[in-house]
Short mmCIF file of C-alpha atoms in Angstrom, two decimals:
data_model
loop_
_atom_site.label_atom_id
_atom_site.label_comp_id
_atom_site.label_asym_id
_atom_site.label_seq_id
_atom_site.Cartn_x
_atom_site.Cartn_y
_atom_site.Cartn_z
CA UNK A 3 17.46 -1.39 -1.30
CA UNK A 4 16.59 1.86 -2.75
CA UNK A 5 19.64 1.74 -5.32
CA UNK A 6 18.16 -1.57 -6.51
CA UNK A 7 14.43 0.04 -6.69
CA UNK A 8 16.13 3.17 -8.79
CA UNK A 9 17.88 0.62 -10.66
CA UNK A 10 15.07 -2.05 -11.87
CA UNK A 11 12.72 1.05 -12.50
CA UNK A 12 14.74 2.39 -14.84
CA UNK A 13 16.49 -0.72 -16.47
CA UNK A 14 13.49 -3.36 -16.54
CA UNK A 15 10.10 -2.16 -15.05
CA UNK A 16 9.90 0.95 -17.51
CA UNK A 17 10.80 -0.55 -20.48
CA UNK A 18 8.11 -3.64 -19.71
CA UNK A 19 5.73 -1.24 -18.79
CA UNK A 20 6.67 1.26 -21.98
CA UNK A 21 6.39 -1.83 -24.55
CA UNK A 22 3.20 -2.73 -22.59
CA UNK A 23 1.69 0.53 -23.27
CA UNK A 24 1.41 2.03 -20.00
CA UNK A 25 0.55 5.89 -20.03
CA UNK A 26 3.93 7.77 -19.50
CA UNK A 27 1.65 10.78 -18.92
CA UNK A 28 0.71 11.94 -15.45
CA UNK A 29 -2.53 13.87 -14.49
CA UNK A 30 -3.32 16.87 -16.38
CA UNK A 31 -1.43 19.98 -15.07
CA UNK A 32 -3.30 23.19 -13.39
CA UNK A 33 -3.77 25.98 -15.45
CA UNK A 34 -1.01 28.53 -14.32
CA UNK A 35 -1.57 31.32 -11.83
CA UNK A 36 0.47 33.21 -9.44
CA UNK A 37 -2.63 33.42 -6.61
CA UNK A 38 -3.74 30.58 -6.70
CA UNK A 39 -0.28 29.32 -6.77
CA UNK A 40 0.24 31.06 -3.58
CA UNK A 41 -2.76 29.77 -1.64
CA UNK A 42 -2.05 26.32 -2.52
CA UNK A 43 1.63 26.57 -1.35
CA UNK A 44 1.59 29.12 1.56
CA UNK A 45 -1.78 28.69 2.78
CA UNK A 46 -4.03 25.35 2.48
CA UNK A 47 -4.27 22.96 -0.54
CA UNK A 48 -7.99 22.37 0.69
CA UNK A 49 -9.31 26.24 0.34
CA UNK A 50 -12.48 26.23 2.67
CA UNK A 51 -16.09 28.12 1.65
CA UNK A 52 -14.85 31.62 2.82
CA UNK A 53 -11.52 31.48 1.16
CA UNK A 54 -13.08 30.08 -2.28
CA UNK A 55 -15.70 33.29 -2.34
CA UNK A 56 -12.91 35.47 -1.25
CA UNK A 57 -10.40 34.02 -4.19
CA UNK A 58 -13.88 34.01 -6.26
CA UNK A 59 -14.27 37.89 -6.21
CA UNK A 60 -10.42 38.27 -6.44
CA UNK A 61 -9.76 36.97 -9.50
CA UNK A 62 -13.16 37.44 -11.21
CA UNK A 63 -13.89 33.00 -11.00
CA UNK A 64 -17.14 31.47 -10.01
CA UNK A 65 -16.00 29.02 -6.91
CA UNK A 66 -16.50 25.50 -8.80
CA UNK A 67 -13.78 26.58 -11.18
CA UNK A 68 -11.75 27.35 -8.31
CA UNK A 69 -12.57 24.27 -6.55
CA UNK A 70 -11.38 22.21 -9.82
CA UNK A 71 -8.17 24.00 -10.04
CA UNK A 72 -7.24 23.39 -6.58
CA UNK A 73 -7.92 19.34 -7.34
CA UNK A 74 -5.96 20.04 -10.54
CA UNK A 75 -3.22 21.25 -8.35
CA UNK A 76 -3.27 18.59 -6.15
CA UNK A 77 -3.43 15.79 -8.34
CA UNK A 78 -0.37 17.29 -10.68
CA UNK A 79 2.02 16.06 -7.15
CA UNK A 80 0.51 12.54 -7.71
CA UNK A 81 2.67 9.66 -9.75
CA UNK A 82 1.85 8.80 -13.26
CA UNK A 83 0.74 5.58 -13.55
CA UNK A 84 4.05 4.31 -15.10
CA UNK A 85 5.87 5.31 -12.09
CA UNK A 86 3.22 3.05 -10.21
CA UNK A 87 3.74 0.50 -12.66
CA UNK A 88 7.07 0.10 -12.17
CA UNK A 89 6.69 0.47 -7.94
CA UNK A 90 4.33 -2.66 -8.23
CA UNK A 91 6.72 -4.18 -10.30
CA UNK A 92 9.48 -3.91 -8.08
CA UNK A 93 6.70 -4.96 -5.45
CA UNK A 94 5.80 -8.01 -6.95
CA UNK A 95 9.01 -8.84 -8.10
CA UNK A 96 10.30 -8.71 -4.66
CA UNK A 97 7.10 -10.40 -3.07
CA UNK A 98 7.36 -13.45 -5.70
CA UNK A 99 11.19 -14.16 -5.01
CA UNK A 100 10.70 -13.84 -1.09
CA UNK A 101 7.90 -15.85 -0.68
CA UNK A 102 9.76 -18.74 -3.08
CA UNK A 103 12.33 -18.35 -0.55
CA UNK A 104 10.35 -18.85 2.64
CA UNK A 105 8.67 -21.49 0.56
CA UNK A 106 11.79 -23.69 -0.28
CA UNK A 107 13.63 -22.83 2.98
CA UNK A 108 10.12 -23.75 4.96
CA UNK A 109 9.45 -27.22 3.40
CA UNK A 110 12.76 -28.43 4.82
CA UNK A 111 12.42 -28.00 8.19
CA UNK A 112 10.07 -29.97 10.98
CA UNK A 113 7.77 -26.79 12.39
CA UNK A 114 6.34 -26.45 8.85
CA UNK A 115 4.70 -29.75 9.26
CA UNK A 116 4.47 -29.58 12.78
CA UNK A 117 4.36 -26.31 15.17
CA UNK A 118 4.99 -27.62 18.59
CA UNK A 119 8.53 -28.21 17.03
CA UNK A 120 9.00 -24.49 16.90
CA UNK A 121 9.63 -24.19 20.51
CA UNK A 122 11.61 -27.71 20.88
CA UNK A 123 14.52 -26.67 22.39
CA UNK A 124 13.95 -23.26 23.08
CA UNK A 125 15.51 -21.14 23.62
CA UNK A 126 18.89 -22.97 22.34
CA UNK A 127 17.96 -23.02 19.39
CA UNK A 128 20.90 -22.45 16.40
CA UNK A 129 20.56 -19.68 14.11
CA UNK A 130 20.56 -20.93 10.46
CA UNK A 131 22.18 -18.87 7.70
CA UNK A 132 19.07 -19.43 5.76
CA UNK A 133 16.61 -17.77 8.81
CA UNK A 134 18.87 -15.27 9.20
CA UNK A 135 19.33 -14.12 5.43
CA UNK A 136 15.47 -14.72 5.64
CA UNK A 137 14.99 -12.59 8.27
CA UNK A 138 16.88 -9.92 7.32
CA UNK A 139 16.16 -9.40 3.96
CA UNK A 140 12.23 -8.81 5.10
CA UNK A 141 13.13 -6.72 7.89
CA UNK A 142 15.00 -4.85 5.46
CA UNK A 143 12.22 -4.51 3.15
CA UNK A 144 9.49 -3.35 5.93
CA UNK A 145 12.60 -0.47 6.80
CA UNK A 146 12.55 0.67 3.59
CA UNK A 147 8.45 0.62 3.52
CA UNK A 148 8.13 2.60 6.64
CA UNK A 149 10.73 5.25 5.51
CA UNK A 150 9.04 5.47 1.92
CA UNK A 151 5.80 6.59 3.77
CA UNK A 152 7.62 9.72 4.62
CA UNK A 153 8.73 10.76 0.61
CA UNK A 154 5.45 9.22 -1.32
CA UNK A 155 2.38 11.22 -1.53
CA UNK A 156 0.18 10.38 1.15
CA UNK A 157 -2.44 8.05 0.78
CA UNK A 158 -6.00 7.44 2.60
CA UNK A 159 -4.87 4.87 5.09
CA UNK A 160 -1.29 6.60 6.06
CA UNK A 161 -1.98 6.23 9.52
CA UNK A 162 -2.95 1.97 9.49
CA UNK A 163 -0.50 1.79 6.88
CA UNK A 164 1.86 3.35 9.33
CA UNK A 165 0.56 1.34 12.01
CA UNK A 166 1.08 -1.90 10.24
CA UNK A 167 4.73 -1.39 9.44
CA UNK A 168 5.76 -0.60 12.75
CA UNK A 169 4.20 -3.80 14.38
CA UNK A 170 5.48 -5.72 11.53
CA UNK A 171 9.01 -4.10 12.21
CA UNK A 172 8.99 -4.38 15.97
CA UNK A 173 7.85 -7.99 15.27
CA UNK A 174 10.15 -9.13 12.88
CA UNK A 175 13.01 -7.27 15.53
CA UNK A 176 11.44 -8.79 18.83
CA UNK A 177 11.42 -12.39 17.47
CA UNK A 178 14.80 -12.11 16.07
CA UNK A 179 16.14 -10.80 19.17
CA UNK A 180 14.01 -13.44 21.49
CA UNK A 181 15.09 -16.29 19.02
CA UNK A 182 10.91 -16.62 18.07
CA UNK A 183 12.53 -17.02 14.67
CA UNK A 184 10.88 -20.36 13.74
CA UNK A 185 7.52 -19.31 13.99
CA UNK A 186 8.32 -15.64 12.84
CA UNK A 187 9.75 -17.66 9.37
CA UNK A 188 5.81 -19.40 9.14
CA UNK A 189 4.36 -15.35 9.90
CA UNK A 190 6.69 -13.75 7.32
CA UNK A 191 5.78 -16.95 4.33
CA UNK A 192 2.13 -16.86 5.35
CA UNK A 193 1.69 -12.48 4.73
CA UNK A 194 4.01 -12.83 1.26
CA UNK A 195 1.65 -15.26 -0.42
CA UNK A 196 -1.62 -12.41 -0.69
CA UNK A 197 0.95 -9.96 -1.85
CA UNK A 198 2.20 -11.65 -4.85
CA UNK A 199 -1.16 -11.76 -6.26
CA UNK A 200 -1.90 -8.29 -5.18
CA UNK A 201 0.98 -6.65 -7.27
CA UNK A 202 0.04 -8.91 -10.13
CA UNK A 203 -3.57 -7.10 -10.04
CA UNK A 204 -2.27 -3.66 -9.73
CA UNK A 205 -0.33 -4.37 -12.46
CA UNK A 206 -2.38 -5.87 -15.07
CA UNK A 207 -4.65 -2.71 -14.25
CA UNK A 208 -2.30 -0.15 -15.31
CA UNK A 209 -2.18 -2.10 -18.61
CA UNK A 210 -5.63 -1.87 -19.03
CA UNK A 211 -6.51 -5.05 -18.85
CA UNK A 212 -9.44 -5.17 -17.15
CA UNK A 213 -10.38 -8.73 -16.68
CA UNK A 214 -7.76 -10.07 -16.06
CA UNK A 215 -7.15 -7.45 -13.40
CA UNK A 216 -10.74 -8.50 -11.27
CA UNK A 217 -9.05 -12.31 -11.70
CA UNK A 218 -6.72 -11.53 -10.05
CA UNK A 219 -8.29 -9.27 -7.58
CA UNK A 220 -10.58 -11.43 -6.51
CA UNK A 221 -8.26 -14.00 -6.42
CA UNK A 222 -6.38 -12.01 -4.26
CA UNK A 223 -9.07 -10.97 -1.82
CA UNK A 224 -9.59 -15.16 -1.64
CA UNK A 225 -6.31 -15.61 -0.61
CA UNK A 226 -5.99 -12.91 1.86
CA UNK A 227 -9.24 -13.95 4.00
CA UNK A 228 -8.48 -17.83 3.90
CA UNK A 229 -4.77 -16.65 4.96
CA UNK A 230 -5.64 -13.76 7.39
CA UNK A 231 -8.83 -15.05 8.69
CA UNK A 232 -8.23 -18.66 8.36
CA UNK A 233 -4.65 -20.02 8.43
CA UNK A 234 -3.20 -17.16 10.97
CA UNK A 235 -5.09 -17.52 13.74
CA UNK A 236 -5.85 -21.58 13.60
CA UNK A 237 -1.68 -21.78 12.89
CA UNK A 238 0.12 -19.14 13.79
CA UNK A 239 -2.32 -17.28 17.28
CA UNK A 240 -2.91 -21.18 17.91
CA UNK A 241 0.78 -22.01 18.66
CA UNK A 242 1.68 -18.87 19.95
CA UNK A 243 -1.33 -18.50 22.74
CA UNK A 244 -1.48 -21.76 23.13
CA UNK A 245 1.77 -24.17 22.14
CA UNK A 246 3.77 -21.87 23.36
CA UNK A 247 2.48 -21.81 26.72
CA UNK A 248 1.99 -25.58 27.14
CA UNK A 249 6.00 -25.81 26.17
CA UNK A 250 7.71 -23.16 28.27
CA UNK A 251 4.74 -21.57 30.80
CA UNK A 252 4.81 -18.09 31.40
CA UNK A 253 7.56 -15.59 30.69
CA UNK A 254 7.74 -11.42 29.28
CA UNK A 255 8.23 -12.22 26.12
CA UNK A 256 5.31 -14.28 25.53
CA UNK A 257 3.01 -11.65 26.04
CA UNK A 258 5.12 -9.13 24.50
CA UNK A 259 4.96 -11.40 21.08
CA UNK A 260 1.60 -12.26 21.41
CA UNK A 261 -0.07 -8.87 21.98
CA UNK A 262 2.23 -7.69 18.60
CA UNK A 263 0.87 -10.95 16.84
CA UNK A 264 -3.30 -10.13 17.90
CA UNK A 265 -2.62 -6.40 16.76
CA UNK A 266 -1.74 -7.45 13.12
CA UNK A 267 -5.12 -9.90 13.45
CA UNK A 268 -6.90 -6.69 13.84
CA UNK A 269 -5.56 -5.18 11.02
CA UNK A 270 -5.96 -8.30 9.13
CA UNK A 271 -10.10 -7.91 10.34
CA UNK A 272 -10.20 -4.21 9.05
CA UNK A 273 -8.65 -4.90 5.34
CA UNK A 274 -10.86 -8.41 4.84
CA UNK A 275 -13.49 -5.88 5.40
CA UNK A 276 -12.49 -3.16 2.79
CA UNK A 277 -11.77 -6.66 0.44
CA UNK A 278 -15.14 -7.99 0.69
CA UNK A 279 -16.88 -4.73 0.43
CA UNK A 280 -14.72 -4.20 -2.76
CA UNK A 281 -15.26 -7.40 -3.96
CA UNK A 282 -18.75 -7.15 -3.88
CA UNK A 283 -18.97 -4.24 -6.18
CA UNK A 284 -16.77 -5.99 -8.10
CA UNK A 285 -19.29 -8.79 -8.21
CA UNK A 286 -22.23 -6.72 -8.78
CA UNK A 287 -21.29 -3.87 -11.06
CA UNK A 288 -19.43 -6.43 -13.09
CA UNK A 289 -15.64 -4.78 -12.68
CA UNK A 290 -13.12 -4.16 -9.70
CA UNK A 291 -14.26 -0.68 -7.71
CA UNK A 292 -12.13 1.73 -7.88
CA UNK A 293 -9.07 1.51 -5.06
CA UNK A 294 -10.46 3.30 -1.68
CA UNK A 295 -6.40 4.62 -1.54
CA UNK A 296 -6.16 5.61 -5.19
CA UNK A 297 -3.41 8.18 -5.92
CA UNK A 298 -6.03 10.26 -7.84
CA UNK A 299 -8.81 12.92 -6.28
CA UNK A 300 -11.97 12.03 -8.62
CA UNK A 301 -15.21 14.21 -9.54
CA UNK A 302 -18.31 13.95 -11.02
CA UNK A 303 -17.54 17.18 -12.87
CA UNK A 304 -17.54 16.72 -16.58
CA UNK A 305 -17.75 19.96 -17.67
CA UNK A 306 -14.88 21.93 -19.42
CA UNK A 307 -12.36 22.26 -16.24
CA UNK A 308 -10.69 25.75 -17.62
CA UNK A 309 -11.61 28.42 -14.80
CA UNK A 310 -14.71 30.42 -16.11
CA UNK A 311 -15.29 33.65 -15.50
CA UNK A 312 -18.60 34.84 -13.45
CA UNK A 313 -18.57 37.65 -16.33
CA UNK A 314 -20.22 35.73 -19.04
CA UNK A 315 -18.41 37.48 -21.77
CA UNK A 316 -15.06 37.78 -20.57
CA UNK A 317 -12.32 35.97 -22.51
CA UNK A 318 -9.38 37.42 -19.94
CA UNK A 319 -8.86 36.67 -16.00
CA UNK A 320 -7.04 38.53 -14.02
CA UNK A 321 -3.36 38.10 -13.26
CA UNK A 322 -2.50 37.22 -16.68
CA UNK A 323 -4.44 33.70 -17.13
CA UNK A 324 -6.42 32.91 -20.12
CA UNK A 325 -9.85 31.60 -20.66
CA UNK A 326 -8.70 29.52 -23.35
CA UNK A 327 -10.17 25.90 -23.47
CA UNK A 328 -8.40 23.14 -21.65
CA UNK A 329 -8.71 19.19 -20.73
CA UNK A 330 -9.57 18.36 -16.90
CA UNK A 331 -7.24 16.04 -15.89
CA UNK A 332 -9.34 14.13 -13.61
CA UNK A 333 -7.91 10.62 -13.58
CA UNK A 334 -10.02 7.70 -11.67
CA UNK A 335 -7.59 5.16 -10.77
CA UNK A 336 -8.88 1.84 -10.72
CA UNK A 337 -6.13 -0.08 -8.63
CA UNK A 338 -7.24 -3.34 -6.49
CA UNK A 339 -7.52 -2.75 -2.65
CA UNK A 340 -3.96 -1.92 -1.74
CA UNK A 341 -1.79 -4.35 0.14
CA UNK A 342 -1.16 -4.44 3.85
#
């Protein structure tokens, strides 16, 4: 999985997003200097008030500089937005083919049309090739999320994030193992469709275009609360509390299944929140807020971001920086609400 991620984000996703004009440039580096350097790597990349007066006198700053180097500093670890480009890329492209899958593998079988049939026979039920390819290739996928968690910068939400893809993988593993795998195949089709419009958005964002970006965002956000809100618990909670039960009566494994299923309906409650509260500054300011989990720490500061010195007429700090002029580097990233 990751070979094919290093390989379609160097062959394909960067020279779409290259002839598309995405930046190549990430945020604006911090101005060089050793103490600082040490705070932020020994120390605490989030100086409190004492430290910042104490680094203040030190090297001759007045703290708000300080306080914008240290979100320089920070930011420089952060992705470009052509390497996030080419992750939603490889996101969407993945999403798109997955979902076609579960969409042409789904409309042949009875428990599409019908759920009872998903526990008809159970728990004899034959393993397809198709189901299990299915299956495996999204279990797969959710690994390779969960372990990505670890490398990537950390975002906002790492913890429901982190949350999410262990019920998904424990889910995905569970059914498999209990042979739930007919109405695990409805689960997995029913979470790709919001995705594939969610990559689309991110994308069409780091190309700048703006409209078509809140299209799709707010297409998205439709999607994900008729889906989430509407479809999986009327389909999916409704055969699994219920069907299920009337077909087989009580066993472990029910509740096991069903307790994973009602914590993802949570989760589903908590993110059709932070999508209607984005969509409704969307709605009223006229353009998509920006992302509650962007990659980029933004300010209000405006002003010239090189550190100035609390000696008005200095033109040299200590331990060999300059005063020279400088750009600030703060980058607002505008990206949709991420996906679950």
């Amino acid at each position: 999985m990751s070979l094919l991620l290093s390989y379609k984000a160097r062959f394909i996703a960067k020279p779409c997003a290259l002839g598309l004009k995405v930046q190549a440039n990430g945020p604006q580096k911090a101005q060089p200097n050793a103490i600082l350097e040490k705070v932020f790597t020994a120390i605490t990349k989030h100086p409190d008030e004492k430290r910042l007066d104490g680094l203040s006198k030190q090297l001759d700053w007045d703290v708000r500089s300080i306080q914008r180097w240290f979100r320089q500093r920070r930011n420089q670890e952060k992705p470009s937005t052509l390497t996030k480009f080419c992750e939603s890329m490889w996101r969407f492209t993945f999403y798109l083919y997955i979902f076609t899958y579960g969409v042409r593998f789904l409309k042949k079988t009875p428990w599409l049309w019908n759920t009872r049939q998903c526990w008809n026979g159970y728990p004899y039920q034959p393993l397809m090739p198709d189901l299990h390819y299915y299956y495996i290739v999204e279990l797969s996928f959710y690994w390779s999320l969960m372990f990505s968690q670890f490398i990537d910068i950390k975002r906002k939400d790492f913890g429901i994030m982190f949350t999410h893809h262990i019920v998904t993988v424990t889910l995905i593993t569970f059914s498999y193992v209990t042979n739930l795998t007919r109405v695990g195949t409805l689960t997995l089709c029913l979470h790709d469709a919001a995705d594939v419009v969610l990559e689309a958005a991110k994308m069409a964002n780091y190309c700048k275009c703006q409209k078509l970006s809140d299209l799709l965002f707010l297409t998205f956000a439709i999607v994900f609360i008729v889906s989430r809100l509407g479809i999986y618990p009327l389909w999916i909670l409704n055969t699994t509390l219920f069907e299920l039960y009337e077909a087989l009566g009580n066993f472990p494994a029910l509740w096991v299944f069903n307790v994973l299923l009602v914590i993802l309906q949570i989760l589903h409650c908590f993110w059709s929140y932070l999508i209607v509260k984005a969509a409704y500054k969307a709605i009223s300011k006229g353009k998509v807020a920006k992302d509650d989990r962007s990659d980029i720490e933004s300010s209000s500061d405006e002003e010239e971001t090189v550190p100035r010195s609390k000696t008005p007429h200095s033109t040299v700090t200590t331990n060999g920086t300059s005063g020279a002029n400088g750009t600030n580097g703060y980058l607002t990233g505008s990206t949709s609400s991420e996906e679950h």
